[in-house]
XYZ file of C-alpha atoms in Angstrom:
519
model
C -0.062 -0.274 -0.117
C 3.064 2.539 0.222
C 2.908 2.903 -3.341
C 0.818 2.074 -6.512
C 2.494 0.675 -9.566
C 1.418 1.652 -13.077
C 0.054 -1.597 -14.052
C -2.548 -1.259 -11.610
C -4.340 1.326 -13.048
C -4.215 -0.636 -16.206
C -7.368 -0.759 -18.233
C -9.672 -4.003 -17.653
C -11.041 -6.088 -20.654
C -14.795 -4.735 -21.697
C -17.399 -6.958 -20.768
C -19.290 -8.593 -24.051
C -21.326 -5.818 -25.695
C -24.659 -7.804 -24.279
C -23.262 -7.711 -20.428
C -22.755 -3.626 -20.713
C -26.350 -3.635 -22.459
C -28.054 -5.275 -19.386
C -25.659 -3.487 -16.728
C -26.736 0.516 -18.634
C -30.775 -0.787 -17.748
C -30.054 -1.526 -14.865
C -28.238 1.924 -13.972
C -30.758 3.647 -15.389
C -33.594 2.152 -13.832
C -31.345 2.520 -10.498
C -31.478 6.848 -12.112
C -35.171 6.445 -12.500
C -35.249 5.044 -8.818
C -33.939 7.316 -6.914
C -35.525 10.260 -8.844
C -38.969 8.601 -7.984
C -37.746 8.196 -4.083
C -35.641 11.851 -3.321
C -37.520 14.809 -6.498
C -40.823 14.725 -3.679
C -38.733 15.011 -0.804
C -36.988 17.413 -2.050
C -39.885 20.225 -2.818
C -41.490 18.960 -0.357
C -39.215 19.642 2.737
C -38.454 23.106 4.328
C -35.115 23.859 5.018
C -32.280 22.519 6.527
C -29.110 24.903 8.257
C -27.182 26.216 5.299
C -30.276 26.294 2.940
C -31.260 29.493 3.868
C -27.882 30.282 2.244
C -27.522 28.435 -0.474
C -30.135 29.182 -2.044
C -30.559 32.446 -2.679
C -27.701 33.387 -4.720
C -29.687 31.577 -7.381
C -31.461 34.434 -6.956
C -29.891 37.237 -7.035
C -27.700 36.563 -10.405
C -31.003 36.571 -12.163
C -31.430 39.421 -10.802
C -27.463 41.342 -11.422
C -25.165 38.103 -11.863
C -24.154 38.452 -9.104
C -23.979 36.092 -6.651
C -25.546 37.714 -2.520
C -27.284 36.986 0.593
C -29.753 40.198 0.815
C -30.958 39.098 3.795
C -27.631 38.655 6.084
C -26.348 42.474 6.634
C -23.396 40.897 8.009
C -21.342 44.026 9.419
C -18.905 42.050 12.276
C -15.127 41.967 10.838
C -15.358 37.920 11.359
C -18.292 36.861 10.143
C -17.467 34.834 6.842
C -20.700 36.846 5.399
C -19.265 39.546 6.250
C -21.257 42.796 3.564
C -22.600 38.986 2.262
C -25.108 41.516 0.951
C -22.782 42.749 -1.643
C -21.410 40.011 -2.548
C -20.601 36.380 -1.524
C -17.061 34.732 -1.508
C -16.497 32.445 0.964
C -17.144 29.900 -0.714
C -16.805 29.707 -5.063
C -19.378 30.388 -7.401
C -20.055 27.584 -9.877
C -23.385 26.173 -7.955
C -25.254 29.286 -7.622
C -24.400 29.265 -11.294
C -25.529 26.777 -11.951
C -28.984 27.176 -9.646
C -29.750 30.570 -11.520
C -30.086 27.938 -14.557
C -32.617 26.129 -12.752
C -34.456 29.024 -11.483
C -34.998 30.215 -14.385
C -37.487 27.066 -15.529
C -38.553 26.780 -12.338
C -40.713 27.822 -9.149
C -38.421 29.038 -6.393
C -38.690 26.862 -4.038
C -35.816 24.957 -2.113
C -37.100 22.005 -4.020
C -35.686 24.253 -7.178
C -32.184 25.100 -5.381
C -32.282 21.224 -4.474
C -32.073 20.240 -8.246
C -27.926 21.071 -8.240
C -27.252 18.937 -5.913
C -29.913 15.770 -7.408
C -28.572 16.245 -10.978
C -24.545 16.334 -9.144
C -25.835 13.316 -7.383
C -27.263 11.497 -10.508
C -22.815 12.202 -12.260
C -21.417 11.032 -8.963
C -23.259 7.404 -9.544
C -22.467 7.006 -13.039
C -18.961 8.017 -11.817
C -18.953 5.701 -9.787
C -21.237 2.502 -12.156
C -17.599 3.346 -14.430
C -14.618 2.858 -11.499
C -16.274 -0.165 -10.837
C -17.476 -1.764 -13.657
C -13.580 -1.480 -14.294
C -13.205 -3.225 -11.453
C -15.388 -6.051 -10.698
C -15.699 -9.208 -13.260
C -19.458 -9.401 -14.282
C -21.059 -5.775 -14.230
C -22.898 -6.936 -11.187
C -20.305 -5.784 -9.601
C -21.204 -1.364 -10.710
C -24.697 -2.414 -9.902
C -24.386 -3.419 -6.237
C -21.823 -0.040 -5.402
C -24.468 1.877 -7.169
C -27.416 0.635 -5.973
C -25.671 0.471 -2.361
C -24.572 4.054 -2.661
C -27.460 5.100 -3.702
C -29.511 3.693 -0.461
C -27.001 4.844 1.881
C -27.024 7.082 4.483
C -24.241 9.195 3.404
C -25.444 9.201 -0.188
C -29.209 10.301 1.221
C -28.245 13.378 3.713
C -26.585 15.319 1.208
C -27.765 15.283 -2.248
C -31.024 16.487 -0.043
C -29.179 19.688 0.059
C -28.666 23.108 -1.089
C -24.624 23.000 -0.605
C -22.581 22.534 -3.146
C -20.251 19.254 -2.017
C -22.522 17.117 -3.734
C -21.140 19.087 -7.124
C -17.619 19.452 -5.963
C -17.369 15.002 -5.549
C -18.762 14.514 -8.984
C -16.209 15.929 -10.651
C -13.422 14.424 -8.307
C -15.230 11.440 -9.255
C -15.207 11.572 -13.067
C -11.374 13.474 -12.623
C -10.734 9.834 -11.174
C -12.546 7.555 -13.601
C -11.212 9.785 -16.389
C -7.269 8.404 -15.392
C -8.154 4.902 -14.571
C -6.217 2.817 -17.383
C -4.338 5.348 -17.760
C -0.988 4.422 -16.200
C 2.474 4.988 -16.976
C 1.510 7.599 -20.474
C 1.894 10.746 -21.092
C -1.970 11.200 -22.872
C -2.394 15.184 -23.102
C -5.864 14.383 -23.726
C -7.348 12.993 -20.115
C -4.624 14.894 -18.393
C -6.063 18.234 -19.634
C -9.870 16.999 -18.945
C -8.900 15.883 -15.404
C -7.145 19.043 -14.947
C -10.638 21.163 -16.113
C -12.849 18.387 -13.846
C -10.409 19.104 -10.151
C -10.131 23.161 -11.706
C -14.587 22.798 -11.835
C -14.380 21.515 -8.770
C -12.218 23.823 -7.011
C -15.319 26.697 -8.743
C -17.541 24.590 -6.741
C -15.605 23.904 -3.092
C -12.580 23.931 -1.496
C -12.920 20.023 -0.856
C -11.165 19.654 -3.999
C -8.313 20.376 -2.733
C -8.125 16.717 -0.891
C -8.116 15.061 -4.067
C -6.048 17.280 -6.648
C -3.300 16.640 -3.680
C -4.154 12.764 -4.539
C -4.134 12.624 -8.227
C -0.762 14.526 -7.968
C 0.785 12.041 -6.190
C -1.357 9.001 -8.316
C 0.215 10.968 -10.984
C 3.740 10.984 -9.065
C 4.416 7.754 -8.255
C 2.920 6.188 -11.363
C 4.793 7.893 -13.808
C 7.746 7.443 -15.588
C 11.111 10.173 -15.508
C 10.732 13.158 -16.131
C 6.604 12.082 -15.954
C 6.764 12.429 -12.639
C 6.738 15.452 -13.151
C 5.309 17.048 -16.144
C 1.926 15.085 -15.980
C 0.312 16.652 -12.221
C 2.666 20.034 -13.466
C 0.180 19.679 -17.030
C -3.531 19.040 -14.316
C -2.518 21.252 -11.856
C -1.855 24.484 -14.440
C -4.535 23.457 -16.674
C -6.675 23.013 -12.785
C -5.505 26.449 -12.035
C -7.152 28.422 -14.992
C -9.906 27.201 -15.045
C -10.396 27.754 -11.487
C -9.206 32.047 -12.992
C -12.362 32.204 -14.213
C -13.037 32.923 -10.558
C -11.640 36.173 -10.903
C -13.204 38.387 -12.485
C -16.336 38.875 -9.701
C -13.336 38.325 -6.855
C -12.440 42.252 -8.896
C -16.111 43.388 -8.043
C -15.260 43.542 -4.374
C -11.210 42.397 -3.939
C -11.349 43.123 -0.131
C -14.485 41.715 0.905
C -12.788 38.906 -1.252
C -10.108 38.769 0.982
C -12.379 39.283 4.813
C -15.220 36.336 3.985
C -12.061 34.330 2.975
C -9.719 35.238 5.349
C -12.635 33.681 8.068
C -14.185 31.377 5.925
C -11.010 29.471 5.775
C -7.832 30.799 7.951
C -9.611 31.956 10.876
C -9.987 28.217 12.957
C -8.478 28.008 15.839
C -7.424 24.393 15.484
C -4.037 23.516 15.482
C -1.876 24.137 12.289
C -2.681 22.196 8.740
C 1.190 20.638 9.438
C 0.840 18.745 12.657
C -2.633 18.065 12.051
C -0.879 16.125 8.612
C 1.409 14.779 10.659
C -0.538 13.653 13.943
C -4.561 13.342 12.887
C -5.376 11.608 15.188
C -8.326 13.610 17.129
C -8.815 15.045 13.558
C -9.954 11.533 12.932
C -11.485 10.487 15.850
C -14.179 13.627 15.792
C -15.305 13.070 12.112
C -15.349 9.597 12.768
C -17.432 9.993 16.292
C -19.761 11.727 14.068
C -19.748 9.882 10.827
C -20.952 6.911 13.197
C -23.459 8.974 14.786
C -25.520 10.088 11.170
C -24.936 7.062 9.041
C -25.137 5.008 11.438
C -23.621 1.029 13.317
C -24.597 -0.909 10.530
C -23.827 1.364 7.432
C -20.755 3.010 8.736
C -18.979 -0.122 9.001
C -20.418 -1.063 5.692
C -17.293 1.137 3.952
C -14.897 0.800 5.849
C -15.424 -2.736 6.323
C -15.621 -3.407 2.629
C -12.292 -0.988 2.848
C -10.337 -2.671 5.020
C -11.517 -6.471 3.568
C -10.523 -4.851 0.008
C -6.954 -4.052 2.299
C -6.824 -6.965 3.282
C -7.059 -8.920 -0.122
C -3.982 -6.417 -1.516
C -1.857 -7.404 1.440
C -2.505 -10.669 1.144
C -3.154 -11.945 -2.592
C -1.093 -8.839 -4.076
C -4.367 -7.995 -5.663
C -2.611 -5.180 -7.656
C -6.465 -3.901 -9.590
C -7.344 -2.704 -5.872
C -4.951 -1.463 -4.476
C -5.669 2.221 -6.307
C -9.171 1.802 -4.406
C -7.366 1.358 -0.589
C -5.275 3.760 -1.721
C -7.955 6.530 -2.636
C -10.778 5.237 0.306
C -8.132 5.700 3.258
C -6.298 8.400 1.845
C -9.292 10.487 1.033
C -11.030 10.204 4.704
C -7.263 11.211 6.549
C -7.090 14.088 4.048
C -10.241 16.000 4.854
C -10.009 15.060 8.495
C -6.890 16.923 8.616
C -8.002 19.207 6.154
C -11.618 20.398 7.998
C -9.712 19.679 11.562
C -12.083 18.382 14.570
C -14.517 21.672 14.325
C -17.015 21.531 11.202
C -19.200 19.260 11.204
C -20.279 18.556 7.765
C -22.086 14.818 6.248
C -21.541 16.222 2.484
C -17.637 16.066 2.357
C -17.484 12.325 3.300
C -19.616 11.202 0.222
C -16.203 11.488 -1.510
C -14.576 8.483 -0.090
C -17.437 7.200 0.496
C -18.405 6.162 -3.092
C -14.300 3.652 -2.713
C -16.296 2.326 -0.404
C -19.782 1.200 -1.967
C -16.969 0.617 -4.840
C -15.252 -1.521 -2.461
C -17.898 -3.595 -1.050
C -19.207 -3.991 -4.492
C -16.708 -5.581 -6.675
C -15.641 -8.012 -3.043
C -19.663 -9.162 -3.257
C -19.179 -10.415 -6.822
C -16.191 -12.056 -6.078
C -18.296 -13.712 -3.264
C -21.243 -14.907 -5.815
C -18.175 -15.892 -8.129
C -16.763 -18.334 -6.036
C -20.682 -19.750 -4.726
C -21.422 -19.835 -7.989
C -18.108 -21.736 -9.170
C -18.748 -24.473 -6.486
C -22.651 -25.282 -7.841
C -24.530 -25.886 -4.650
C -27.568 -23.560 -3.755
C -26.132 -21.138 -6.047
C -29.859 -19.018 -5.981
C -31.282 -19.331 -2.896
C -27.598 -18.447 -0.906
C -27.398 -15.186 -3.825
C -31.171 -14.393 -3.293
C -30.449 -14.415 0.821
C -27.194 -12.715 0.367
C -29.439 -9.970 -1.642
C -31.798 -9.693 0.775
C -29.631 -9.343 3.554
C -28.155 -6.194 2.199
C -31.197 -4.742 1.243
C -32.410 -5.725 4.932
C -28.767 -3.549 6.386
C -29.474 -0.483 3.874
C -33.147 -0.240 4.887
C -32.462 1.829 8.493
C -32.029 5.149 6.911
C -32.490 4.940 3.000
C -35.862 7.881 3.798
C -38.736 5.416 1.871
C -40.645 7.099 5.442
C -40.237 10.681 4.107
C -41.092 9.379 0.791
C -44.275 7.694 1.299
C -45.138 10.784 3.221
C -44.330 12.620 0.328
C -46.139 10.842 -1.934
C -49.315 10.400 -0.457
C -49.814 13.758 1.396
C -49.006 15.746 -1.787
C -51.915 17.511 -1.392
C -52.497 18.098 1.882
C -50.369 21.683 2.224
C -49.726 20.913 5.964
C -46.750 18.315 4.039
C -45.654 20.815 1.411
C -43.691 23.721 2.797
C -43.851 26.030 0.081
C -47.267 25.881 1.174
C -46.832 26.534 4.605
C -44.917 29.541 3.998
C -48.237 30.017 1.910
C -50.399 29.989 4.089
C -48.511 32.386 6.351
C -47.887 34.581 4.018
C -51.589 35.319 3.070
C -52.472 35.970 7.039
C -49.797 39.083 7.306
C -48.768 42.653 5.942
C -46.630 41.907 3.021
C -45.118 45.402 4.153
C -43.532 44.225 7.611
C -40.429 43.118 8.319
C -40.258 38.888 8.992
C -36.769 36.943 10.806
C -37.373 33.634 9.334
C -35.913 30.595 10.184
C -34.208 28.426 7.635
C -37.423 26.961 6.912
C -38.644 28.956 4.602
C -36.118 31.994 5.124
C -35.969 30.830 0.613
C -39.880 31.388 -0.080
C -40.590 34.789 2.433
C -37.828 35.918 0.365
C -38.606 35.285 -3.143
C -41.957 36.510 -2.372
C -40.819 39.906 -1.656
C -40.653 40.003 1.652
C -37.754 41.497 4.389
C -36.365 39.255 5.740
C -33.855 39.019 8.198
C -32.558 35.887 9.576
C -33.154 33.888 12.945
C -30.601 31.297 12.799
C -27.692 32.613 14.697
C -23.953 31.305 14.713
C -21.486 33.793 15.329
C -19.184 33.890 12.790
C -21.476 32.770 10.425
C -25.249 35.111 10.734
C -25.739 37.867 12.940
C -25.314 38.040 16.950
C -29.224 39.508 16.548
C -32.040 38.710 13.900
C -32.291 43.343 14.346
C -34.411 44.806 13.559
C -37.693 42.622 13.153
C -42.044 42.924 12.915
C -42.836 39.002 13.012
C -40.739 36.589 14.212
C -41.246 33.196 11.970
C -39.922 29.389 13.458
C -39.914 26.265 12.724
C -38.915 23.515 14.888
C -35.215 24.438 14.521
C -36.705 27.450 16.391
C -38.661 25.934 19.104
C -35.526 23.224 19.535
C -33.001 26.253 19.869
C -35.868 28.306 22.028
C -35.153 31.795 19.540
C -38.351 32.180 20.444
C -37.689 31.946 23.947
C -35.320 34.461 23.766
C -36.686 37.297 21.849
C -39.502 39.852 22.929
C -41.699 38.588 20.970
C -45.415 36.966 21.932
C -46.956 34.129 19.759
C -49.936 34.219 17.178
C -50.578 31.372 15.590
C -49.747 28.133 14.164
C -49.217 26.612 10.973
C -48.226 22.425 10.186
C -48.888 19.840 12.552
C -45.832 19.802 15.040
C -46.049 15.597 16.202
C -46.194 14.258 12.474
C -41.844 15.303 11.412
C -43.091 14.577 8.092
C -45.421 17.015 8.661
C -44.198 20.973 8.095
C -44.317 23.129 10.962
C -43.861 26.986 12.314
C -45.092 29.422 14.518
C -44.999 32.803 14.515
C -44.152 35.484 17.007
C -44.899 39.188 16.729
C -42.082 42.024 18.445
C -43.004 43.544 21.260
C -40.241 45.988 20.936
C -42.184 48.166 18.943
C -46.422 48.974 17.426
C -46.597 45.659 14.278
C -50.397 45.284 12.441
C -52.622 42.531 13.676
C -53.102 39.527 11.403
C -55.677 39.176 8.829
């Protein structure tokens, strides 16, 4: 595992065309199942944490071409949203411009804002399928890998967020898939394509730094002579040229860029990066516990256990074909944990190394199935029993309850966040000022209401929502006691509090200033 031989990345022989057709049909079936399960939830559920900030810049781009957060007039010089109402720099802008394309033709709802993550999620599955199909001995390896991955909480929790994580992961996995099979040869086309993909990843999220480092090491180790330097240099040069597309926007307000970028990436009071890379255990333990809590005691071991099993095959049997897969998975976890440090909890980052874990699972299942077939006894019962067991393992946390609820209650306004928000706005004056928590921030802003954030994160959002007339809180605001910390009286509620799959909102009127009563 200390080195990656060039032969490990040589292309496998292509399966017969008939099998490829069957595999492709199965893949398209998984994608359709994914869309059927996730789209109703995407358009029904209210906003989550971060959605209230990542969903709005696409709308401001339609107004003047610049990503902004008009509802977050941050003026603290330590805030990542310092003057974000003028221009947003704390994240690269590619997702926001793609988001604007969806807003051009679809309703201005959280569901539309989530479509970038959904489309990128399909791209992630396609890249995982391509890598797995080259590693597996049959097309079933790719289907198992993609099927388990798409049903996992690792994937599900990220694809429903209005965040750039999934988009960045998609570019990274396709960069890996593009290089798979290049070996020690100098082929400028895949190298340039890889550089473009890394650059696009850099325009999406800083997470791209993790796979940029992996690819640079990959090209160095598998190269020969001067190609150890020229290949990484070509990829890096192309990536930097693509990332430079951000510069025209930066030149609009370079002073704000420096402050927001510094506060986002350089203002954390952690150990320096070089020390975390040398002594990563605190960061690894922190994120391992967080992943275990969120991905569950079944799905978390599926990924880690599959990588361990593949690593054992590499060490004991010298399986060179699996060596790069193990290396990418383990170093992916290591680099992301060290880059983030023991302070920031974001589930979307882990989609990238988890993809290699599920590919490993698919390859292992494929090999076990072939071994069973070779024995020639009880093949069908064992295969079906194994398939049923794996499906049962993935069921907890797949989000099927949310899917069924969204479809069954599609016409019930208590289960459709945009309808709940409209019901509230119909009962409240149009010219009032509203402090709104993430569940309905986009809905109020898109309707033209004067909107302020009602979620207080030191260093991110203002310490106080400011002067408002009405406070709108969902379960998030109820749980953190937002209303109780304000001088406000409760006016009305909407939705169903007892059903966690339904929407819920409480409306409070500020007692600091006179405010007209609800209609």
